Amino acid sequence: MKPDLLLLQPMLGRTEEALAALCEVHRLFGTTDKDALLNSVAPQIRAVASGGALGLPRALMDRLPALEIVAINGIGTDAVDLDEARRRGIRVTTTPDVLTDDVADMALSLLLTSLRRICEGDRFVRAGRWPSAGLPLARRVTGKRLGILGLGRVGRAIARRAEAFSMPISYTDLRPIEDVSYRFVPGLIELARDVDALVIAASGGAGSQNLVNAAVLNALGPEGLLINVARGSVVEEAALVSALAEGRLGGAGLDVFADEPHVPEALWSMEQVVLQPHRASATLETRADMGDVLVANLTAHFAGRIPAAAVA
Ligand code: 8YV
């Protein structure tokens, strides 16, 4: 008998097919009566497959007494209660490495788009304004000083790309990273003060909650740019909105938000802000690779092996 799996969000067709070959899949999303579905299947659910941002809400975890594994289609585990998972012996897996390049590409895209006012230029042409009006000058990308919050796999991939734009790179992390030559700055405010653009590439969760607060944004300053491809929770969102509205921060390129899919309406009309609906890993190629790793993690688990990408 195939193990029962609860699927919390849609995945690529080929991933869903592979999941269906391995497990009895129960789709919770799109179900009108979620409670009725859970009442009938919850006791036999042995696996959950979900995205990084959605994770597994604690109340739902508590309804799944036979749960053995939470397979995340992403790298973030901040939306899974890892302490409770460990206490109950529930395995948690992610899809590391395969999305690193895409997330770094998104960070650079947001950086280039923001500094060069690409979206503004696009809106300007589409609105038919070119023949009768002008646009303010953009800003040079080459040589801008880049600060990175969190020099993990994604942070390093961002740094490698920024090197090609001759950007001096500084970073902050819990401690200096030994095998890189980028400048380590212990304090986030100090880092923000020293750079033109600050990119957030740190994991979400309690340890990084609201790290980027009003003081950090003020240190980044009226010419400064904030890029976030990590988690909305790392930024104090209300402070970000007011810093942008009051001109204390120059601009922002944001792929992630505190309460997705809700984006503060105040940001919608700001020309100096570039917005994306959490798309950093959303390419066909990468979602296919992520799905393969997710399925490999589940396959290993149900074959009695420890999945390579297990974090708990
Ligand atoms: C995905 C993510 O968008 O890796 C993560 O933690 O948030 C993203 O890569 C998400 O997992 C949706 O599947």
Coordinates of C-alpha atoms and ligand atoms in Angstrom, one line a residue:
M1 CA 0.0 0.0 0.0
K2 CA 1.3 3.4 -0.9
P3 CA 1.9 5.9 1.9
D4 CA -0.6 8.8 2.2
L5 CA 0.8 12.2 1.4
L6 CA -0.8 15.6 2.0
L7 CA 0.1 18.1 -0.8
L8 CA -0.3 21.6 0.5
Q9 CA 0.4 23.5 -2.7
P10 CA 0.5 22.8 -6.4
M11 CA 3.8 21.6 -7.9
L12 CA 5.1 21.1 -11.4
G13 CA 3.2 18.5 -13.4
R14 CA 6.1 16.1 -13.5
T15 CA 6.7 16.4 -9.8
E16 CA 3.0 15.7 -9.0
E17 CA 3.1 12.7 -11.3
A18 CA 6.2 11.3 -9.5
L19 CA 4.6 12.0 -6.2
A20 CA 1.5 10.1 -7.3
A21 CA 3.6 7.1 -8.4
L22 CA 5.2 7.0 -4.9
C23 CA 2.3 8.0 -2.6
E24 CA -1.5 8.3 -2.3
V25 CA -1.7 12.0 -2.8
H26 CA -4.4 14.1 -1.1
R27 CA -4.5 17.7 -2.3
L28 CA -5.4 20.1 0.4
F29 CA -5.3 23.2 -1.7
G30 CA -8.3 24.1 -3.9
T31 CA -10.5 21.8 -1.7
T32 CA -13.6 23.7 -0.7
D33 CA -14.1 21.7 2.5
K34 CA -10.6 21.3 3.9
D35 CA -11.9 20.2 7.3
A36 CA -13.9 17.3 5.8
L37 CA -10.9 16.2 3.8
L38 CA -8.7 16.3 6.9
N39 CA -11.3 14.5 9.0
S40 CA -11.2 11.6 6.6
V41 CA -7.5 11.4 5.8
A42 CA -5.5 13.1 8.6
P43 CA -5.0 9.9 10.8
Q44 CA -3.2 8.0 7.9
I45 CA -1.1 10.9 6.5
R46 CA 2.6 9.9 6.7
A47 CA 4.1 12.7 4.5
V48 CA 3.5 16.3 3.8
A49 CA 4.8 18.1 0.7
S50 CA 4.8 21.9 0.8
G51 CA 6.6 25.1 -0.2
G52 CA 9.2 27.0 1.8
A53 CA 7.0 30.0 2.4
L54 CA 3.9 28.0 3.4
G55 CA 5.7 25.2 5.3
L56 CA 3.5 23.3 7.7
P57 CA 1.3 25.3 10.0
R58 CA 1.6 24.0 13.6
A59 CA -2.1 23.5 14.0
L60 CA -2.1 21.2 10.9
M61 CA 1.0 19.3 12.1
D62 CA -0.9 18.7 15.3
R63 CA -3.8 17.0 13.4
L64 CA -1.4 14.5 11.7
P65 CA -0.6 11.8 14.3
A66 CA 1.1 9.4 11.8
L67 CA 3.3 12.1 10.2
E68 CA 6.8 10.9 9.5
I69 CA 8.2 13.4 7.0
V70 CA 7.7 17.0 5.9
A71 CA 9.2 17.5 2.4
I72 CA 9.8 21.1 1.6
N73 CA 10.0 22.2 -2.0
G74 CA 12.4 25.0 -1.2
I75 CA 15.2 25.8 1.2
G76 CA 13.4 27.7 3.9
T77 CA 12.3 25.8 7.0
D78 CA 11.2 28.8 8.9
A79 CA 7.5 27.9 8.4
V80 CA 7.9 24.5 10.0
D81 CA 8.2 24.1 13.8
L82 CA 11.5 22.2 13.7
D83 CA 11.7 21.8 17.5
E84 CA 8.3 20.1 17.5
A85 CA 9.3 18.0 14.5
R86 CA 12.5 16.8 16.2
R87 CA 10.5 16.1 19.4
R88 CA 8.1 13.9 17.5
G89 CA 10.8 12.3 15.3
I90 CA 9.4 13.9 12.2
R91 CA 11.9 14.2 9.4
V92 CA 12.1 17.6 7.5
T93 CA 13.8 17.8 4.1
T94 CA 14.6 20.7 1.7
T95 CA 15.9 21.1 -1.8
P96 CA 19.3 22.8 -1.4
D97 CA 21.7 23.8 -4.1
V98 CA 19.4 23.5 -7.1
L99 CA 17.8 26.9 -6.6
T100 CA 20.9 28.9 -5.5
D101 CA 21.6 30.3 -9.0
D102 CA 18.0 31.3 -9.6
V103 CA 17.7 33.1 -6.3
A104 CA 21.0 34.9 -6.9
D105 CA 19.8 35.8 -10.4
M106 CA 16.7 37.3 -9.0
A107 CA 18.7 39.4 -6.5
L108 CA 20.8 40.8 -9.4
S109 CA 17.8 41.4 -11.5
L110 CA 16.2 43.4 -8.8
L111 CA 19.4 45.3 -8.3
L112 CA 19.8 46.1 -12.0
T113 CA 16.1 46.8 -12.5
S114 CA 16.0 49.2 -9.5
L115 CA 19.2 51.1 -10.2
R116 CA 18.4 51.4 -14.0
R117 CA 14.7 52.2 -13.4
I118 CA 13.8 49.5 -15.9
C119 CA 10.2 49.0 -14.7
E120 CA 9.6 52.8 -14.6
G121 CA 10.9 53.0 -18.2
D122 CA 8.7 50.2 -19.3
R123 CA 5.6 51.8 -17.7
F124 CA 6.7 55.1 -19.3
V125 CA 6.8 53.6 -22.9
R126 CA 3.6 51.6 -22.5
A127 CA 1.7 54.7 -21.2
G128 CA 2.6 56.5 -24.5
R129 CA 4.5 59.2 -22.6
W130 CA 7.8 59.0 -24.5
P131 CA 7.0 61.5 -27.2
S132 CA 6.0 64.2 -24.7
A133 CA 7.9 63.7 -21.5
G134 CA 11.2 62.7 -20.0
L135 CA 12.3 60.3 -17.3
P136 CA 14.7 61.1 -14.4
L137 CA 18.2 59.7 -15.0
A138 CA 18.9 56.2 -13.6
R139 CA 21.9 55.2 -11.5
R140 CA 25.1 53.4 -12.5
V141 CA 25.4 49.8 -11.5
T142 CA 29.1 49.2 -12.0
G143 CA 31.2 49.8 -9.0
K144 CA 28.3 50.3 -6.5
R145 CA 29.2 49.1 -3.0
L146 CA 27.2 45.9 -2.2
G147 CA 26.4 44.7 1.3
I148 CA 25.1 41.2 1.8
L149 CA 23.2 40.1 4.9
G150 CA 23.9 36.3 5.2
L151 CA 26.8 34.8 3.2
G152 CA 25.4 31.3 2.8
R153 CA 25.1 29.5 -0.5
V154 CA 22.7 32.2 -2.0
G155 CA 24.7 35.1 -0.5
R156 CA 27.9 33.8 -2.1
A157 CA 26.3 33.3 -5.5
I158 CA 25.1 36.9 -5.3
A159 CA 28.6 38.0 -4.5
R160 CA 30.1 36.1 -7.4
R161 CA 27.7 37.8 -9.8
A162 CA 28.3 41.2 -8.3
E163 CA 32.1 40.8 -8.8
A164 CA 31.4 40.9 -12.5
F165 CA 30.0 44.4 -12.0
S166 CA 33.2 45.5 -10.1
M167 CA 31.2 45.9 -6.9
P168 CA 33.2 46.1 -3.7
I169 CA 31.5 43.5 -1.5
S170 CA 31.0 43.5 2.2
Y171 CA 28.9 41.2 4.3
T172 CA 27.6 40.4 7.7
D173 CA 26.8 37.0 9.2
L174 CA 27.0 35.4 12.6
R175 CA 30.7 35.1 12.2
P176 CA 33.4 35.8 9.5
I177 CA 33.4 33.2 6.7
E178 CA 37.0 31.9 6.3
D179 CA 37.3 31.0 2.7
V180 CA 36.1 34.3 1.2
S181 CA 38.0 37.6 0.6
Y182 CA 34.9 39.9 1.0
R183 CA 35.0 42.4 3.8
F184 CA 33.3 41.2 7.0
V185 CA 31.4 43.8 9.0
P186 CA 30.1 42.6 12.3
G187 CA 27.3 45.1 12.7
L188 CA 24.3 45.4 10.3
I189 CA 23.9 49.2 10.9
E190 CA 27.6 49.7 10.2
L191 CA 27.3 47.5 7.0
A192 CA 24.2 49.5 5.8
R193 CA 26.1 52.8 6.4
D194 CA 29.0 51.6 4.3
V195 CA 27.1 50.4 1.2
D196 CA 25.0 51.6 -1.7
A197 CA 22.8 48.5 -1.8
L198 CA 22.0 45.9 0.9
V199 CA 20.9 42.5 -0.2
I200 CA 19.1 40.2 2.2
A201 CA 20.1 36.6 1.8
A202 CA 19.7 35.3 5.4
S203 CA 17.3 32.6 6.4
G204 CA 14.0 33.5 8.0
G205 CA 12.9 32.5 11.4
A206 CA 13.2 33.7 15.0
G207 CA 16.9 34.5 14.7
S208 CA 16.5 37.0 11.9
Q209 CA 13.0 38.4 12.6
N210 CA 12.9 42.2 12.0
L211 CA 16.7 42.4 11.8
V212 CA 16.4 45.1 9.1
N213 CA 14.6 47.8 11.2
A214 CA 14.3 51.6 11.0
A215 CA 17.8 52.2 12.2
V216 CA 19.3 49.9 9.5
L217 CA 17.1 51.6 6.8
N218 CA 18.2 55.0 8.0
A219 CA 21.8 53.9 7.8
L220 CA 21.3 52.8 4.3
G221 CA 20.0 56.2 3.6
P222 CA 18.1 58.3 1.0
E223 CA 20.3 57.1 -1.8
G224 CA 20.4 53.5 -0.5
L225 CA 18.7 50.5 -2.0
L226 CA 17.3 47.4 -0.2
I227 CA 16.9 44.1 -2.0
N228 CA 15.2 41.2 -0.4
V229 CA 15.1 37.7 -1.8
A230 CA 15.0 35.9 1.5
R231 CA 12.0 36.3 3.8
G232 CA 9.7 39.2 4.4
S233 CA 10.1 38.5 8.2
V234 CA 13.7 39.7 8.1
V235 CA 12.5 43.3 7.5
E236 CA 10.3 45.4 9.7
E237 CA 7.8 46.0 6.9
A238 CA 6.0 49.0 8.4
A239 CA 9.4 50.7 8.9
L240 CA 10.3 49.9 5.3
V241 CA 7.1 51.5 4.0
S242 CA 7.6 54.7 6.0
A243 CA 11.3 55.0 5.2
L244 CA 10.4 54.8 1.5
A245 CA 7.4 57.1 1.7
E246 CA 9.5 59.7 3.6
G247 CA 12.5 59.4 1.3
R248 CA 14.8 58.2 4.1
L249 CA 15.5 55.1 1.9
G250 CA 16.2 55.5 -1.8
G251 CA 14.5 52.4 -3.2
A252 CA 13.7 48.7 -2.8
G253 CA 13.6 45.6 -4.9
L254 CA 11.4 43.0 -3.1
D255 CA 10.5 39.4 -3.9
V256 CA 9.3 38.5 -0.4
F257 CA 6.9 40.1 2.1
A258 CA 5.8 39.7 5.7
D259 CA 2.3 38.4 4.9
E260 CA 2.3 36.8 1.4
P261 CA 0.5 37.1 -0.9
H262 CA -0.5 40.5 0.7
V263 CA 1.8 43.4 -0.2
P264 CA 1.3 46.7 1.6
E265 CA -0.8 48.8 -0.8
A266 CA 1.4 51.8 0.0
L267 CA 4.2 50.1 -2.0
W268 CA 2.1 49.6 -5.2
S269 CA 2.3 53.2 -6.4
M270 CA 5.9 53.9 -5.5
E271 CA 8.1 54.3 -8.6
Q272 CA 11.2 53.7 -6.6
V273 CA 10.1 50.2 -5.7
V274 CA 10.3 47.0 -7.8
L275 CA 7.9 44.2 -6.7
Q276 CA 7.8 40.5 -7.5
P277 CA 5.4 37.8 -6.2
H278 CA 8.0 35.5 -4.5
R279 CA 9.4 34.3 -7.8
A280 CA 13.1 33.8 -7.1
S281 CA 13.1 30.1 -7.7
A282 CA 10.2 30.1 -10.1
T283 CA 11.8 29.0 -13.4
L284 CA 10.7 25.8 -15.2
E285 CA 14.2 24.3 -15.0
T286 CA 14.7 25.0 -11.3
R287 CA 11.2 24.0 -10.2
A288 CA 11.8 20.7 -12.1
D289 CA 15.1 20.2 -10.3
M290 CA 13.6 21.1 -7.0
G291 CA 10.7 18.6 -7.6
D292 CA 13.2 15.9 -8.4
V293 CA 15.1 16.5 -5.1
L294 CA 11.8 16.6 -3.2
V295 CA 10.7 13.2 -4.7
A296 CA 14.2 11.7 -4.0
N297 CA 13.9 12.8 -0.4
L298 CA 10.6 11.1 0.0
T299 CA 11.7 8.0 -1.9
A300 CA 14.8 7.6 0.4
H301 CA 12.6 8.0 3.5
F302 CA 10.1 5.4 2.5
A303 CA 12.9 3.1 1.5
G304 CA 14.2 3.3 5.1
R305 CA 17.2 5.6 4.2
I306 CA 18.0 9.0 5.6
P307 CA 17.4 11.6 2.8
A308 CA 20.5 13.4 1.7
A309 CA 18.7 16.8 2.1
A310 CA 17.4 16.2 5.7
V311 CA 17.6 19.1 8.0
A312 CA 15.8 17.4 10.9
Ligands
8YV1 C1 9.8 28.8 -3.2 C2 11.2 29.4 -1.1 O1 9.2 29.9 -3.8 O2 13.1 28.0 -1.1 C3 12.3 28.6 -0.4 O3 12.3 28.5 0.8 O4 10.6 30.2 -0.5 C4 11.1 29.4 -2.6 O5 12.1 28.8 -3.2 C5 8.8 28.1 -2.3 O6 9.4 27.1 -1.6 C6 7.6 27.7 -3.1 O7 7.7 26.4 -3.5

